[in-house]
Coordinates of C-alpha atoms in Angstrom, one line a residue:
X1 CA 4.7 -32.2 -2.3
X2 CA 2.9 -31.8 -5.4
X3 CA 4.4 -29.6 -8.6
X4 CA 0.8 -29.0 -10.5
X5 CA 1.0 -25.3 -11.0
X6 CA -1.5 -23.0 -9.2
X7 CA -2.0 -25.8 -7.0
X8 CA -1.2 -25.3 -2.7
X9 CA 0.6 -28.2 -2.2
X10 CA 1.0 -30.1 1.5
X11 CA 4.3 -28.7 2.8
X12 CA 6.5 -30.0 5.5
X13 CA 7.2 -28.7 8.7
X14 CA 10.7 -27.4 7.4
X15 CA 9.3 -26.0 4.1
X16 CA 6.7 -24.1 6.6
X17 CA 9.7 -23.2 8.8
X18 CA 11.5 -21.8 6.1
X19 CA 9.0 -20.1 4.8
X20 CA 8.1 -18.2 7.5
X21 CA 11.7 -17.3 7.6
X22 CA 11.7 -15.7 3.7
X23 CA 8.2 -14.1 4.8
X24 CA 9.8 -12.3 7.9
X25 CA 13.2 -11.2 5.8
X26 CA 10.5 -9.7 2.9
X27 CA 8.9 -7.5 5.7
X28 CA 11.9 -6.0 6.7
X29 CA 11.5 -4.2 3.3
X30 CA 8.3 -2.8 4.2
X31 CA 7.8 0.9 3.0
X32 CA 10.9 1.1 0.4
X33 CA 10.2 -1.3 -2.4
X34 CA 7.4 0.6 -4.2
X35 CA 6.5 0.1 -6.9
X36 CA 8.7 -3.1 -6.2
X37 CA 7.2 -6.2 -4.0
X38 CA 8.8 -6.9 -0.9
X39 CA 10.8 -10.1 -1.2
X40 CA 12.9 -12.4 1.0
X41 CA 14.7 -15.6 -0.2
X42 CA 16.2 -18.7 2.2
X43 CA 18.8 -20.9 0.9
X44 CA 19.1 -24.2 2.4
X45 CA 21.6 -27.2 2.1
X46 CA 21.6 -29.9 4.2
X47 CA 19.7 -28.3 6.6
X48 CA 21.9 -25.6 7.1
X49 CA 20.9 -22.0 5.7
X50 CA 23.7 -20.9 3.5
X51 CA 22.3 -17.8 2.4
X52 CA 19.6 -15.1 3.5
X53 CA 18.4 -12.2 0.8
X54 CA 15.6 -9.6 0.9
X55 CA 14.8 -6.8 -1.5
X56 CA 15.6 -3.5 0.6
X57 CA 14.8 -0.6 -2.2
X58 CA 13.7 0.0 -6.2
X59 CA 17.1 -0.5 -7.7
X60 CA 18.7 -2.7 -5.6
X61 CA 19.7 -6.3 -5.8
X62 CA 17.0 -8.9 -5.4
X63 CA 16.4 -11.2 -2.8
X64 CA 17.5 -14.1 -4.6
X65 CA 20.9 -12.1 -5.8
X66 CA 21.2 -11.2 -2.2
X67 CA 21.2 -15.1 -0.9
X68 CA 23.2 -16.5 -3.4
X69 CA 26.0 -14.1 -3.2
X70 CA 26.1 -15.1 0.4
X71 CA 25.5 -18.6 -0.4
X72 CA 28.6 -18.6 -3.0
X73 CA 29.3 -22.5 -4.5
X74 CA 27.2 -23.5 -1.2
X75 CA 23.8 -22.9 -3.8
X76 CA 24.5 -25.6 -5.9
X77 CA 22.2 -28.1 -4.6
X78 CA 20.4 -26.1 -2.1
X79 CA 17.1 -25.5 -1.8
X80 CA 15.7 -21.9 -2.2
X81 CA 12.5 -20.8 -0.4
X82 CA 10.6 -17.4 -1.9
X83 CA 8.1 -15.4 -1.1
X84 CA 7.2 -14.5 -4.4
X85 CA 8.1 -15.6 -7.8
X86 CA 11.5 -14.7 -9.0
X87 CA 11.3 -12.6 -12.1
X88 CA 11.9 -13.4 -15.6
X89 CA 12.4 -10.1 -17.1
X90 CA 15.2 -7.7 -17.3
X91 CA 14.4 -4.2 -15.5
X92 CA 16.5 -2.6 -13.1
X93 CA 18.3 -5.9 -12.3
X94 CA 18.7 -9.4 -14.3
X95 CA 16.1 -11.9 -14.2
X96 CA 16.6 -13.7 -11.0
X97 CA 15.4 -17.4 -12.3
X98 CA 18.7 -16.8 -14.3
X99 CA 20.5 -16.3 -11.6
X100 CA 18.9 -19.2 -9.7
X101 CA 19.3 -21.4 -12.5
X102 CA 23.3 -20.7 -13.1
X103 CA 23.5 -21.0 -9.2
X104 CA 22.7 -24.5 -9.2
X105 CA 19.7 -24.6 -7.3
X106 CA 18.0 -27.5 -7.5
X107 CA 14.7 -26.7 -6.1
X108 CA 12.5 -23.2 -5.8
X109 CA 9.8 -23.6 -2.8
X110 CA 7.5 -20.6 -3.4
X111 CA 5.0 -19.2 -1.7
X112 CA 2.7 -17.3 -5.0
X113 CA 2.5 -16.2 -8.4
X114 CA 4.0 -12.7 -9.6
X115 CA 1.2 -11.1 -11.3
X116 CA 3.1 -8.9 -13.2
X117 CA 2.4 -9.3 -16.7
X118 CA 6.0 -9.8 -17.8
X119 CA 6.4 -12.3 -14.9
X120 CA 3.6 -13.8 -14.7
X121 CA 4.4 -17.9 -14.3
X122 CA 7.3 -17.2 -16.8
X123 CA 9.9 -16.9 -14.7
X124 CA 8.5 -21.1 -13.0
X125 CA 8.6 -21.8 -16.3
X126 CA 12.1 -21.2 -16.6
X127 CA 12.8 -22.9 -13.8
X128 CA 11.4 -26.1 -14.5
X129 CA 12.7 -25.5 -18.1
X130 CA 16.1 -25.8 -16.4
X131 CA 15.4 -29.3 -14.2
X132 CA 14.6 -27.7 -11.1
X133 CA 12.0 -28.8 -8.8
X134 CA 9.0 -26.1 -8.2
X135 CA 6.7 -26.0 -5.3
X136 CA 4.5 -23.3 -5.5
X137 CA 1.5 -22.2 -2.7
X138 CA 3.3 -22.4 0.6
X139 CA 1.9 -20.1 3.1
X140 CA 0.4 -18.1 -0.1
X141 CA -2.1 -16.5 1.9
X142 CA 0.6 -15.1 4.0
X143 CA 2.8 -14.1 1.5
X144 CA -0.3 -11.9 -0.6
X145 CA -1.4 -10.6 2.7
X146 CA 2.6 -9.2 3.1
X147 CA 2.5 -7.8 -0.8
X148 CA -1.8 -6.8 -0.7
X149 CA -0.3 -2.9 -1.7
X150 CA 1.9 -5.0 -5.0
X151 CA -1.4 -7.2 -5.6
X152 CA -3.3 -4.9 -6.8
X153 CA -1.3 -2.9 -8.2
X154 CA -0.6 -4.9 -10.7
X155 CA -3.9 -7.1 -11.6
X156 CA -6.4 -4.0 -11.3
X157 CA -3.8 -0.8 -12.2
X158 CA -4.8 1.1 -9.2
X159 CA -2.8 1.6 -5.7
X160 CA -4.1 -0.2 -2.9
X161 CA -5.9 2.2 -0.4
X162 CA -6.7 2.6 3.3
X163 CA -8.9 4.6 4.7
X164 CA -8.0 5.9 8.1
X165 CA -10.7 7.7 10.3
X166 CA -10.9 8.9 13.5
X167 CA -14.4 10.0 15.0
X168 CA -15.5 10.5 19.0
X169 CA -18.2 7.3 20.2
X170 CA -21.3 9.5 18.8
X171 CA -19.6 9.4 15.4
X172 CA -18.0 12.4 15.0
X173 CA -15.4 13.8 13.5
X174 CA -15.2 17.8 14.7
X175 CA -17.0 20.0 16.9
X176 CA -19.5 22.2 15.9
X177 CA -17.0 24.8 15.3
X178 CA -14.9 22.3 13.5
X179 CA -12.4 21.6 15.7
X180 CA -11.5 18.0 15.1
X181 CA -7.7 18.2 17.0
X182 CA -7.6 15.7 18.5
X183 CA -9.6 13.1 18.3
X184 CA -7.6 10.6 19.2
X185 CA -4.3 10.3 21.8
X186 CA -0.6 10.2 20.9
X187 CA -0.4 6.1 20.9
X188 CA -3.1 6.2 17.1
X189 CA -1.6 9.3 15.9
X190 CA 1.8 7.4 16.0
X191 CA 0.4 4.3 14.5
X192 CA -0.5 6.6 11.8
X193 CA 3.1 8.3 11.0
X194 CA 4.1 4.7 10.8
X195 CA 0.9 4.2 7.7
X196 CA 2.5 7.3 6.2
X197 CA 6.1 6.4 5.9
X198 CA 4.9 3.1 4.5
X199 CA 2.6 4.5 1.9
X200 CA 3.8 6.5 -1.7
X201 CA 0.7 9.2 -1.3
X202 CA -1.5 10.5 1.7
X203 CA -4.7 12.1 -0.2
X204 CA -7.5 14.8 2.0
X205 CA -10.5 16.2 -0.2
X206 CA -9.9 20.0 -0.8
X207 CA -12.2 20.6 2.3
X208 CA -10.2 19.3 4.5
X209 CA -7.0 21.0 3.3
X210 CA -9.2 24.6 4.0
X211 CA -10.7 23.9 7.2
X212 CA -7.7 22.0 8.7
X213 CA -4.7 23.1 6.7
X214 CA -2.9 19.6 7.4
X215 CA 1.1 19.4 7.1
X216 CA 0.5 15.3 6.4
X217 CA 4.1 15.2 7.3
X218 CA 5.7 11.9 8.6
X219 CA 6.7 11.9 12.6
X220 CA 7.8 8.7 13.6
X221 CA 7.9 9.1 17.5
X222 CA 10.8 7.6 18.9
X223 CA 13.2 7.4 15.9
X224 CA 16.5 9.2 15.4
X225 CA 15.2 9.1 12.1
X226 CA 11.6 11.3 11.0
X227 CA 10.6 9.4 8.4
X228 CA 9.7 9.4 4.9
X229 CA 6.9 11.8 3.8
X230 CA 4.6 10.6 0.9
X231 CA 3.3 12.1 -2.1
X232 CA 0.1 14.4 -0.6
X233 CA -2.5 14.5 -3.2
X234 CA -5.4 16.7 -2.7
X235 CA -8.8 15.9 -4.5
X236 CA -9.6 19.1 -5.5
X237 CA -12.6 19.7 -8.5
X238 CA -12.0 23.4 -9.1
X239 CA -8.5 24.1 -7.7
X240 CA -9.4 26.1 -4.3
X241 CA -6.1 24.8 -2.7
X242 CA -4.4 28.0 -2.1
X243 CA -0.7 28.1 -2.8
X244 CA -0.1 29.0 0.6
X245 CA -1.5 25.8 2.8
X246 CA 1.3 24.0 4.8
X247 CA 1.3 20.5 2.6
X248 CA 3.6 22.4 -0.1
X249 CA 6.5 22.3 3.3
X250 CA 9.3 21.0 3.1
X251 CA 8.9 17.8 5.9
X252 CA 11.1 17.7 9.1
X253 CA 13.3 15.7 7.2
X254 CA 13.9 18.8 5.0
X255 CA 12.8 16.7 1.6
X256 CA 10.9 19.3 -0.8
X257 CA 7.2 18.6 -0.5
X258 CA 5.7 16.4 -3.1
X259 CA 2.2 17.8 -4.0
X260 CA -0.6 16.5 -6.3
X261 CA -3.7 18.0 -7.0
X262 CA -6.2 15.9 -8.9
X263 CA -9.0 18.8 -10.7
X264 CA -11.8 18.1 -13.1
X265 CA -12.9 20.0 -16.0
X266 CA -14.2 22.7 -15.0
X267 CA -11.2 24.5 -12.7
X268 CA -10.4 27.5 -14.0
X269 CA -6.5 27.5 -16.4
X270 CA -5.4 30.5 -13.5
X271 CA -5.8 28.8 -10.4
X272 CA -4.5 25.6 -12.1
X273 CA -1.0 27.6 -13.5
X274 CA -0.5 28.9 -10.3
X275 CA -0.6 25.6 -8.6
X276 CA 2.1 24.2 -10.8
X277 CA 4.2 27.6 -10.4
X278 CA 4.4 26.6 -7.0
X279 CA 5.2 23.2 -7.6
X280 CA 2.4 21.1 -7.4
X281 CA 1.8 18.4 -10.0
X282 CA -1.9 19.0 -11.5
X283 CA -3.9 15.7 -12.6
X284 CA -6.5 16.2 -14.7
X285 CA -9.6 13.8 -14.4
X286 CA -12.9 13.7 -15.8
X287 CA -15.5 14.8 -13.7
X288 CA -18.4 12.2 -12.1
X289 CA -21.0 13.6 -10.0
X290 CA -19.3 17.1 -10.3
X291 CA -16.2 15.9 -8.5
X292 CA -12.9 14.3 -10.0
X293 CA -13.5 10.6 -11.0
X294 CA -11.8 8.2 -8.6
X295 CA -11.1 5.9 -10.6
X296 CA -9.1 7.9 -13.4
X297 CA -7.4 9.5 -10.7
X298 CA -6.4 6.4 -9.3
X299 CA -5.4 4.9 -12.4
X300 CA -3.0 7.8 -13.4
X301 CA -1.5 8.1 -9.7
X302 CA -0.8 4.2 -10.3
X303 CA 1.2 4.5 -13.5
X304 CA 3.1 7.1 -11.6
X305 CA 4.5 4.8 -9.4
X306 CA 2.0 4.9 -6.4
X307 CA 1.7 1.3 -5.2
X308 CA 0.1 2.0 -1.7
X309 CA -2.1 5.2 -0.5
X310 CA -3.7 6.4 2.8
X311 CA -6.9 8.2 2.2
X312 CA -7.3 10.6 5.4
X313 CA -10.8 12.2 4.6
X314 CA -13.7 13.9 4.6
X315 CA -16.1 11.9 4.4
X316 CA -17.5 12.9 1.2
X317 CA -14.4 11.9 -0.8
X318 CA -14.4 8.2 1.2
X319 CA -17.7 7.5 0.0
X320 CA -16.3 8.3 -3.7
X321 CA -13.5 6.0 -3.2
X322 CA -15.8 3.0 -1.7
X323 CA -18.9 3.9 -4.2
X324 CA -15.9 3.2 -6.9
X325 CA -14.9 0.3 -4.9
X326 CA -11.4 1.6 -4.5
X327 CA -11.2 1.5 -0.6
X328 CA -9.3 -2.7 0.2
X329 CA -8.6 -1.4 4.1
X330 CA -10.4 0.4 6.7
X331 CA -8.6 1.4 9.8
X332 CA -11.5 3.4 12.3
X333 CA -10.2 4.7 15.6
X334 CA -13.3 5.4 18.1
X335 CA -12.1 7.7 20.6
X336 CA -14.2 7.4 24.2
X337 CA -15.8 10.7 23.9
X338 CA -19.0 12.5 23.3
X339 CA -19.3 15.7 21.6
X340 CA -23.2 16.1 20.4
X341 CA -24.0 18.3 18.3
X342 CA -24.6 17.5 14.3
X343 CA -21.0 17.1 13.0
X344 CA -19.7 15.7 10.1
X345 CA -19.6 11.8 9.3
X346 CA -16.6 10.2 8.8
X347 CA -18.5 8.8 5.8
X348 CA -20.9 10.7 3.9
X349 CA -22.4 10.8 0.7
X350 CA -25.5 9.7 -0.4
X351 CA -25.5 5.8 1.5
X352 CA -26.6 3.2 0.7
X353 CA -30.4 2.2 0.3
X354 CA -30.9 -0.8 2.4
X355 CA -29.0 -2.9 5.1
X356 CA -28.4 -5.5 2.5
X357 CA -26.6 -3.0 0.3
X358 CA -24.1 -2.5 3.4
X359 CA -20.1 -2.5 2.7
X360 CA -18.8 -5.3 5.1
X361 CA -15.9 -5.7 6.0
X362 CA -13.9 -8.9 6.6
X363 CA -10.8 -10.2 8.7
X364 CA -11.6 -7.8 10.6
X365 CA -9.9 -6.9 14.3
X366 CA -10.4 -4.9 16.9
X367 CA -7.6 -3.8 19.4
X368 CA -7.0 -0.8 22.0
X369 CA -4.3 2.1 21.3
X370 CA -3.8 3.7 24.4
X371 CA -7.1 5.8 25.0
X372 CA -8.6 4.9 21.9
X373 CA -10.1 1.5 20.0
X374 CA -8.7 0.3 16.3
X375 CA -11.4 -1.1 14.7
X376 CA -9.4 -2.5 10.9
X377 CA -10.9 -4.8 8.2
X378 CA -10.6 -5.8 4.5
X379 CA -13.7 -4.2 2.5
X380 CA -15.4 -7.6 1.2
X381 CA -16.4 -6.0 -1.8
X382 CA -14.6 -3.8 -4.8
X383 CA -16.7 -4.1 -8.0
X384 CA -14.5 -1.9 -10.0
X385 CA -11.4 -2.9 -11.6
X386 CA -8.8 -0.9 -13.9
X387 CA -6.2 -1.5 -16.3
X388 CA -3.0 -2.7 -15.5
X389 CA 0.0 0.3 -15.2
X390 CA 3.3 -0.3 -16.7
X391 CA 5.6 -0.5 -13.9
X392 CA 9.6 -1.0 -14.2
X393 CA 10.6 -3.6 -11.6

């Protein structure tokens, strides 16, 4: 295998097979790192795994820590397969190419670059400083597709966003009296409790939080457990949201509610004081179009700490976040059902101009949820980018 860094290398069977092992230990991670990466971390010796790590929360040891601490004095020698670059830095926790390096490792298989700039190819640097063989690029594509929310985080300073929608198979989402519950059966509205304990923020447009007055509370069906509920932000221009709607409730896992409300200039100082008196935090963005500008919003919910976000409508603040090219995920149920009428879109605003100005999607899938279809794809395009957030791994 080749050592040219940034290059994928050719790996073996066992270095693929080991791989997939880290990759599967990182995911078990999923939905407690943030603003942390998930992380898993294989030591081998002799063909024998000694030791098996995986970063489980913000705070906690790393997954290198982890599998040398079961490894003990089997390390020295061994071979350690990660997922993602060990760190370099001191945060929370010690550098882990440190602890690799006192271990006696003698080679680091890895599977991508920590963009992070205080990582950042430093902490391979340190590692070949030290004598120890680096292969970098092994299942790579994987191992981004595990940490997309971490990705771009960290090289465009804004949380990585999905935009879930439900509409009925004439493309809408409520009735003419704007009933929209429900749309879709029990098996997607599970799937999406599962999005929202994963994520650090579900965000609705004001109008949503008025006609539907949404809980956005986590429910994971079947689980002793009910799940974590996010940060709910509501985009909300002149701060209608009324101190009474259910998002400021405690969730059924009694946790006090987490509330932001993004305004713009012009909402007036009374409504915006009496928001924070009950406990909402208040962000403040410039205004674009006469609504709060995405991408500021973004940018300052990222440098608090929000790595992933669901967006859960209308349709007239999706169309800001992709117009901003802040949407990386679309997740569309289609429900088999036909309600007429002329309801709203799942996506409004203005559109685009012509077919070839179309948002595709890529990667895409499609796959049946009980009742209803799951149409999910990557959005091709994002042609804004923001500055990086300074994050304390």
């Amino acid at each position: 295998m080749t050592a040219t860094p940034g290059a994928a290398p050719s790996p073996t069977e066992t270095d693929t097979a080991r791989m997939r092992q880290a990759l599967a230990l990182a995911e078990r991670g999923r939905g407690t790192t943030h603003p942390n990466p998930m992380v898993g971390c294989v030591l081998v010796q002799g063909g024998t795994v000694v030791g098996e790590g995986w970063h489980a929360r913000v705070g906690e040891a790393h997954a290198e820590v982890l599998a040398l601490a079961t490894a003990g004095d089997r390390a020295r020698g061994a071979t350690a397969y990660v997922t993602l670059e060990p760190c370099s830095h001191h945060g929370r926790t010690p550098p882990c190419a440190d602890a690799l390096i006192a271990a006696g490792v003698a080679r680091v298989v890895m599977a991508t670059r920590d963009p992070d700039p205080r990582v950042a190819g430093t902490g391979l640097a340190r590692l070949r400083a030290a004598g120890i063989d680096v292969d970098e690029g092994v299942l790579r594509e994987e191992a981004e597709a595990l940490n997309a929310a971490y990705l771009v985080h960290r090289r465009e300073g804004r949380p990585w966003v999905r935009y879930k929608t439900a509409m009925t198979l004439d493309g809408k989402i409520a009735t003419r009296t704007g009933r929209s519950r429900w749309i879709t059966g029990p098996d997607a509205r599970a799937l999406v409790h599962v999005w929202r304990h994963q994520a650090d923020a579900v965000a609705v447009g004001v109008s949503t939080l008025l006609q539907d007055d949404p809980a956005l509370t986590t429910r994971l069906a079947g689980d002793a457990a009910p799940g974590r509920t996010p940060r709910k932000v509501v985009f909300d221009g002149v701060a209608r949201t009324p101190v009474t709607a259910r998002a400021f409730e405690p969730g059924p896992d009694g946790a006090p509610a987490r509330v932001t409300v993004v305004v713009g200039p012009e909402a007036p100082p009374a409504r915006v004081a009496a928001l924070e008196e009950r406990g909402a935090q208040v962000v403040r963005a410039p205004a674009r179009q006469g609504r709060p500008d995405v991408v500021a919003a973004l940018r300052a919910l990222a440098a608090d700490g929000v790595v992933e976000l669901l967006l859960e409508g209308g349709g007239t603040l999706a169309w800001s976040f992709l117009e901003a090219g802040a949407i990386d995920r679309v997740a569309w149920f289609v429900a088999p059902k036909l309600i007429g009428g002329r309801g709203a879109s799942p996506l409004a605003g203005l559109g685009v101009a012509g077919m070839d100005e179309a948002v595709a999607l890529q990667a895409w899938d499609v796959r049946r949820l009980g009742e209803d279809l799951l149409v999910e794809g990557d959005v091709a395009a994002r042609p804004l980018r923001a500055s990086r957030p300074e994050e304390d791994r």
